[in-house]
Coordinates of N, CA and C in Angstrom, one line a residue:
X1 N -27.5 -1.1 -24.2 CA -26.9 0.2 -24.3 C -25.8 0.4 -23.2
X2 N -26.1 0.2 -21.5 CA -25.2 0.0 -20.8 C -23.7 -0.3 -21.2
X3 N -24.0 -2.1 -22.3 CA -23.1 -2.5 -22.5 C -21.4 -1.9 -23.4
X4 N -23.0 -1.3 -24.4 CA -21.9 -0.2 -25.3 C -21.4 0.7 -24.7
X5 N -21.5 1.0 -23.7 CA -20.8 2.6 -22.8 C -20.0 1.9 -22.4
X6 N -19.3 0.6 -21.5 CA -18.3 0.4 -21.2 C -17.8 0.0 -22.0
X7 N -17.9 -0.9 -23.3 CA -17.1 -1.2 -24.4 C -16.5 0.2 -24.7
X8 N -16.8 1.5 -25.0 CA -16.4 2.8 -25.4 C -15.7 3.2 -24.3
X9 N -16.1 2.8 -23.3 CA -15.1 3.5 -21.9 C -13.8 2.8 -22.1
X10 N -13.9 1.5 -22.0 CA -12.4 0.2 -21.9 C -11.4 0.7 -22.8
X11 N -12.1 1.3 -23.7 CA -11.2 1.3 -25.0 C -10.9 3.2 -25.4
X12 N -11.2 4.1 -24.0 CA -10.1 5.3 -24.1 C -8.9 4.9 -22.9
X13 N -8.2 5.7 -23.6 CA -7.2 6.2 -22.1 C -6.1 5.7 -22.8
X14 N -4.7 5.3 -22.2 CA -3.3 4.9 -22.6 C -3.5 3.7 -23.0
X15 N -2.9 3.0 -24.1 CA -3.0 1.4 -24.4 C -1.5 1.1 -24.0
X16 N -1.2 -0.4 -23.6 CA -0.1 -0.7 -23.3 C 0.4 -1.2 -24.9
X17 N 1.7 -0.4 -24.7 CA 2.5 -0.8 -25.5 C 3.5 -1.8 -26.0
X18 N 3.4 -2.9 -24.7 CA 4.2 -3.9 -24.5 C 3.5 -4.9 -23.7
X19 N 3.8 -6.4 -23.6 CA 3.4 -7.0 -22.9 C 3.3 -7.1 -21.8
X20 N 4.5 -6.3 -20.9 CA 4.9 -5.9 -19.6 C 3.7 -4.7 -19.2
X21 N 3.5 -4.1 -20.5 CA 2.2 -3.0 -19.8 C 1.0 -3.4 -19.3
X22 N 0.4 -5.1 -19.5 CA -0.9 -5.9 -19.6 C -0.7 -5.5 -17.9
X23 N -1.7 -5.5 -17.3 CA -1.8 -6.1 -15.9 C -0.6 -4.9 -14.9
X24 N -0.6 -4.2 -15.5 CA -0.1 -3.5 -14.4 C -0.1 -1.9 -14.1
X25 N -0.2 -1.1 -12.9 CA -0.7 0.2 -12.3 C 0.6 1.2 -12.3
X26 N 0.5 2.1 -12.4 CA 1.5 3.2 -12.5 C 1.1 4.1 -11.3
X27 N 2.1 4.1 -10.5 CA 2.3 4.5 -9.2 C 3.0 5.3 -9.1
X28 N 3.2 6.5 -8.5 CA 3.9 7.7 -8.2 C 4.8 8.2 -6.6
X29 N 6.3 7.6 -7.1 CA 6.7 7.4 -5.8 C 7.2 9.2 -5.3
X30 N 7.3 9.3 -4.2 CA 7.0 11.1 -3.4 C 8.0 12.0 -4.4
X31 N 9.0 11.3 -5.3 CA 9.9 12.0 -5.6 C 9.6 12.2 -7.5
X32 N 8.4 11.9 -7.3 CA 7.7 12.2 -9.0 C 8.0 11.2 -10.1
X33 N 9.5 9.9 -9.4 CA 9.5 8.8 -10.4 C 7.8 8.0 -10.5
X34 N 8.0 7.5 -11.8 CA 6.8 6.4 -12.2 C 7.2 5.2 -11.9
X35 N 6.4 4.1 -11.6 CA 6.5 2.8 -11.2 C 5.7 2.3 -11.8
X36 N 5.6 1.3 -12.8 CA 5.2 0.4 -13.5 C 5.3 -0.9 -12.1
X37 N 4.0 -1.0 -12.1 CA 3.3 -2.2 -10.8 C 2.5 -2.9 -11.0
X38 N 2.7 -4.5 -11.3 CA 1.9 -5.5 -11.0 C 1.4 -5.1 -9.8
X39 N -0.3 -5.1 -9.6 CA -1.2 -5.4 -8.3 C -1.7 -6.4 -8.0
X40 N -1.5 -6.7 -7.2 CA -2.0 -8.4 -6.8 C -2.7 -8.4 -5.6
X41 N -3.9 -8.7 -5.9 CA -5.2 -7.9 -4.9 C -5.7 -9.9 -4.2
X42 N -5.3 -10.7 -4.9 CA -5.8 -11.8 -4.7 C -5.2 -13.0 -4.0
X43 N -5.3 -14.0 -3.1 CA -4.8 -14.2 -2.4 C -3.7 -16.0 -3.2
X44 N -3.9 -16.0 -4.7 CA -3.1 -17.2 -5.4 C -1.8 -16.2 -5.9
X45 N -2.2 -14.8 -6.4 CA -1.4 -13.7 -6.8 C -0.3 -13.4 -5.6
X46 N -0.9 -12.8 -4.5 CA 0.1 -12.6 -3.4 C 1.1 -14.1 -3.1
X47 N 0.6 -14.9 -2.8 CA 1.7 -16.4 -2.4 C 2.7 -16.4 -3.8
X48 N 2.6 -16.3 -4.7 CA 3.5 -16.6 -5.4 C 4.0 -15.1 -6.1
X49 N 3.9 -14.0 -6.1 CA 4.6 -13.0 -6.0 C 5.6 -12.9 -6.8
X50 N 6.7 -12.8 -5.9 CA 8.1 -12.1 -7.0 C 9.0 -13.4 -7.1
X51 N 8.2 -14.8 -6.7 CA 9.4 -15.9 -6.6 C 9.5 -15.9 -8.2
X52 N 10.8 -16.6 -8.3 CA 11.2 -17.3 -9.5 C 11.7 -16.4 -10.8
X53 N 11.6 -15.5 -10.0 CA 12.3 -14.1 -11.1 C 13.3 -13.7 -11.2
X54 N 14.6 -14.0 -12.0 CA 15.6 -13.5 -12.0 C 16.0 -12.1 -12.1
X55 N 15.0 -11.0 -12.4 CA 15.5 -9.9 -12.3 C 14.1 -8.8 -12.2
X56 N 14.5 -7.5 -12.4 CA 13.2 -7.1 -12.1 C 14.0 -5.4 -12.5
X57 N 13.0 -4.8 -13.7 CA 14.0 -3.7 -13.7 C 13.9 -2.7 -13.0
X58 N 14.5 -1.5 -13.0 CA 14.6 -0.8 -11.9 C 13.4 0.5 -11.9
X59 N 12.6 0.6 -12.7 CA 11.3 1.0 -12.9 C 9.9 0.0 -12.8
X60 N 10.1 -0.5 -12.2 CA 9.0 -1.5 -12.2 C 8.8 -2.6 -10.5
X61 N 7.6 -3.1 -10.3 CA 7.5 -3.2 -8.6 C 6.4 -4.3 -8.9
X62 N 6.0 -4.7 -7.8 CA 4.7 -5.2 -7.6 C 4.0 -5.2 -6.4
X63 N 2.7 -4.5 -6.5 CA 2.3 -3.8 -5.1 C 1.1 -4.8 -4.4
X64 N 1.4 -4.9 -3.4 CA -0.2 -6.0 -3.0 C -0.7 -5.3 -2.7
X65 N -2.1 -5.5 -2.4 CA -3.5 -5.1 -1.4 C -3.9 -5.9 -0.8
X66 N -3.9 -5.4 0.1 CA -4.8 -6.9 1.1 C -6.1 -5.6 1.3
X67 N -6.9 -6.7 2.1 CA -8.6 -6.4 1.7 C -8.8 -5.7 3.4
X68 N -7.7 -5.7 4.1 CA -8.7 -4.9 5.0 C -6.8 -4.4 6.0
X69 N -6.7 -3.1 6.7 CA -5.6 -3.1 7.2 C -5.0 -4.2 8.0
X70 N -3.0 -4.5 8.5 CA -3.3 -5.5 9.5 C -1.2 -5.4 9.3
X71 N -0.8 -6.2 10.3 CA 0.5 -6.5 10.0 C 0.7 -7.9 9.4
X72 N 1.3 -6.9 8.4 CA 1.4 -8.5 7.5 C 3.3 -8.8 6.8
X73 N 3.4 -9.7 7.4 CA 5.0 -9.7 6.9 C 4.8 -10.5 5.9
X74 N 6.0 -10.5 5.4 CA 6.2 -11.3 3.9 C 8.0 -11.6 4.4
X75 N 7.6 -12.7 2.9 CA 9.4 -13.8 3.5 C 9.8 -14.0 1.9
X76 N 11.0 -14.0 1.8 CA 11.6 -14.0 0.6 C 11.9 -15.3 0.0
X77 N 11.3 -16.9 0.3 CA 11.2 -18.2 0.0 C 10.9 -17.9 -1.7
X78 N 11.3 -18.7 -2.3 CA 12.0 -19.3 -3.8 C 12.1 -17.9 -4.5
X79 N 12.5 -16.8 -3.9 CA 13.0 -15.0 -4.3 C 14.0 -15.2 -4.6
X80 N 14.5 -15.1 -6.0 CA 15.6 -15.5 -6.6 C 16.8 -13.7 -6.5
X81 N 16.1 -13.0 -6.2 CA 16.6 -11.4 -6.3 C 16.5 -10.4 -4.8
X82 N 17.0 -10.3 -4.6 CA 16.9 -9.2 -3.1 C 15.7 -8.0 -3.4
X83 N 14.9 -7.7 -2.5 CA 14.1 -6.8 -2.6 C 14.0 -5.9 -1.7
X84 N 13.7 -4.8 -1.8 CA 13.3 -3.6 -1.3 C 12.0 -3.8 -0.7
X85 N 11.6 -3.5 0.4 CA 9.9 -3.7 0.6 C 9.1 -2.5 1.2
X86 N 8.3 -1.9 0.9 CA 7.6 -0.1 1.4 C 6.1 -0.9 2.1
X87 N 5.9 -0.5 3.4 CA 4.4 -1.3 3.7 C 3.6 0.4 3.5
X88 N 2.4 0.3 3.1 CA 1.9 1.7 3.5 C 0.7 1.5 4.2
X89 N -0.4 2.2 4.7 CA -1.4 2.3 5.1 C -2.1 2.8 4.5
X90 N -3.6 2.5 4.8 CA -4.8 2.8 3.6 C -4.6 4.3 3.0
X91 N -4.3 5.0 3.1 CA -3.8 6.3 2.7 C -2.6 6.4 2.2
X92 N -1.7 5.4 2.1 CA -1.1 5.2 1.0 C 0.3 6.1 1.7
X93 N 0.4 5.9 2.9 CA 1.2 6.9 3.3 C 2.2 5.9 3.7
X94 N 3.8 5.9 3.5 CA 5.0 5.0 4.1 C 4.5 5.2 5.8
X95 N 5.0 3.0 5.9 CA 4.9 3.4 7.8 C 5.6 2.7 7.8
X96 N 6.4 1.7 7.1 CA 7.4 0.6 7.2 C 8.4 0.7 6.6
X97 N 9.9 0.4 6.3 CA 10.7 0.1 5.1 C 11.6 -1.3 5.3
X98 N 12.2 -2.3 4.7 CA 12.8 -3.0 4.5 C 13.9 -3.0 3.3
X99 N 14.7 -2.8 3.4 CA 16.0 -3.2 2.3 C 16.8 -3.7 2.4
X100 N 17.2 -4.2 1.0 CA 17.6 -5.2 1.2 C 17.3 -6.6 1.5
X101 N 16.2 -7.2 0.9 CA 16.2 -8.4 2.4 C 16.7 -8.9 1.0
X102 N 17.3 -9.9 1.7 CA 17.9 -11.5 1.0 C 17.2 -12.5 0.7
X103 N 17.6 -12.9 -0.8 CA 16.9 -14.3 -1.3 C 16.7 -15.5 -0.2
X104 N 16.3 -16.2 0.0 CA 16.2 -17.3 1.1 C 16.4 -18.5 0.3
X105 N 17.9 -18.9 0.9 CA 17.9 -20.2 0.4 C 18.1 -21.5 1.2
X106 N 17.1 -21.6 1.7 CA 16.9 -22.6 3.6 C 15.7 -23.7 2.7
X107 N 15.2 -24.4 3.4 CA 13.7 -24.5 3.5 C 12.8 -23.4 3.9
X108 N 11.9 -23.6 3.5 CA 10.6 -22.5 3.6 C 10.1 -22.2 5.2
X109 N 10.3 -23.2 6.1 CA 10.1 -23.4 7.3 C 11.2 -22.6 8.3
X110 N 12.3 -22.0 7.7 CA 13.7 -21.4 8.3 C 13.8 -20.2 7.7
X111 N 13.2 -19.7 6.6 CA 12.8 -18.6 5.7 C 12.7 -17.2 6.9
X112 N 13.4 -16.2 7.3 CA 13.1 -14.9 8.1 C 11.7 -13.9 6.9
X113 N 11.0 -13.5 8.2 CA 10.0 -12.9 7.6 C 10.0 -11.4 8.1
X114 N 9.9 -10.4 7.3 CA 10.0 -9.5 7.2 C 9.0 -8.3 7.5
X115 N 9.3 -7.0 8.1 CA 7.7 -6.1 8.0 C 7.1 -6.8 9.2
X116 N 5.7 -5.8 8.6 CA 4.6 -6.2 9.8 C 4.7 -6.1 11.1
X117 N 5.5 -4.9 11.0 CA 5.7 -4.2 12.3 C 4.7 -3.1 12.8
X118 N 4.4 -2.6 11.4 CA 3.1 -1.7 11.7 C 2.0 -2.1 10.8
X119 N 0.6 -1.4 11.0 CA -0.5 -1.5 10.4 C -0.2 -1.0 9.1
X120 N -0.4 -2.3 7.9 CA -0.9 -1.0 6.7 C -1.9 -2.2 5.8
X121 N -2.2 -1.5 5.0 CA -2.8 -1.9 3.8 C -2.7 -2.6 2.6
X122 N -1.0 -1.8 2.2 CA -0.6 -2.5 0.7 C 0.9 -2.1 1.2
X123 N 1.5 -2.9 0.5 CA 3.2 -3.5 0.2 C 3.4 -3.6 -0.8
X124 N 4.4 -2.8 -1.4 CA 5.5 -2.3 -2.6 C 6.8 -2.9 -2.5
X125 N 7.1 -4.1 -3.7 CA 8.2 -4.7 -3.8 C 9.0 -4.2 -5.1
X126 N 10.4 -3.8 -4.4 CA 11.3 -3.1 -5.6 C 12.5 -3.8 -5.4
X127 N 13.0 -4.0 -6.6 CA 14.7 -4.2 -6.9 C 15.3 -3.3 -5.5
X128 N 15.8 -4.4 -5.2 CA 16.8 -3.9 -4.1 C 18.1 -2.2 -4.9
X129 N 17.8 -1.9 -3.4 CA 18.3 -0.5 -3.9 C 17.8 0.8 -4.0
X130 N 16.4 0.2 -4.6 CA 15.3 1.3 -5.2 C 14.8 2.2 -4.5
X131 N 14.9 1.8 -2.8 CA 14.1 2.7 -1.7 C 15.1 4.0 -1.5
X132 N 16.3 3.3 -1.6 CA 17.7 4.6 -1.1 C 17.5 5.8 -2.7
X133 N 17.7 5.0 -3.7 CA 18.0 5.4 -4.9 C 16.4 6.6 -5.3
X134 N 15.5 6.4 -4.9 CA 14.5 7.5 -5.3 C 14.0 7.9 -3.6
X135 N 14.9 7.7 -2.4 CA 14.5 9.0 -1.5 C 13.5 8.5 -0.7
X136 N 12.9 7.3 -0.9 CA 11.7 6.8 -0.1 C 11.8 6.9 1.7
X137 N 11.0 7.4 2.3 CA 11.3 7.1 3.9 C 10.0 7.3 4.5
X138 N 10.0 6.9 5.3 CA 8.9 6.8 6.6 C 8.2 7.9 6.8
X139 N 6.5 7.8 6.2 CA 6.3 8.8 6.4 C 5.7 10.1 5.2
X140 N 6.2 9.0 4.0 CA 6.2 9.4 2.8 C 4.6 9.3 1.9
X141 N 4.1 9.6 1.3 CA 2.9 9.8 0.6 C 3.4 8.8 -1.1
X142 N 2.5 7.8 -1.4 CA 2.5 7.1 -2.8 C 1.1 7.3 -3.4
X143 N 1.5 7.8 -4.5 CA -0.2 8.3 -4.8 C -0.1 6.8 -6.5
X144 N -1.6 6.4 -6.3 CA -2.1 6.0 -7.4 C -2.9 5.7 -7.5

């Protein structure tokens, strides 16, 4: 019986319409745009991230979680696209911003790493641009 209540649960709410919809969270940046976000809670998900991606449209992100607060920087090695980066804390509130950073095209070992200047929780990667362009700043509230 159990099993039938979650078969009937899985199967209300919004269906994705697209393949791009499989696997990803809709996040609410402070200025009421939607963000279509890969979350990557897992630690094969986070290492390989946004490499190898030529582009990324300007509605769309990919947010990590790490499993417990901490400073955590990240580096833009085989990032084919410039990113925008938002760190927040368990409350989901802006405490960091990066823009801009640049693709890295060094070895991995000469790669500048970014953030992790303050405590937070989860990190929001956008198409460069995207922080100035919807108003994001320090301090700000992301609800999802």
């Amino acid at each position: 019986m159990a099993l039938l209540f979650f078969v009937l649960l899985a199967s209300c709410g919004p269906k994705p319409t697209s393949q791009d919809d499989f696997n990803t969270t809709d996040i609410t940046l402070p200025g009421g745009q939607i963000i279509k976000t890969e979350f990557v809670y897992d630690t094969v998900g986070a290492l390989r991230g946004m490499q190898f991606r030529s582009s990324i449209a300007p509605d769309h992100g990919m947010l990590y979680g790490h499993r417990t607060p901490g400073k955590y920087s990240y580096w833009m090695y085989q990032t084919l696209i410039p990113l925008d980066m938002i760190w927040m804390d368990p409350d989901h509130k802006v405490v960091e911003i990066v823009e801009n950073a640049p693709p890295c095209k060094t070895p991995a070992s000469q790669c500048p790493h970014y953030g992790g200047n303050k405590v937070a929780q989860y990190v929001l990667q956008l198409g460069s641009g995207m922080v100035k362009k919807y108003g994001v700043k320090v301090g700000d509230g992301i609800s999802w």
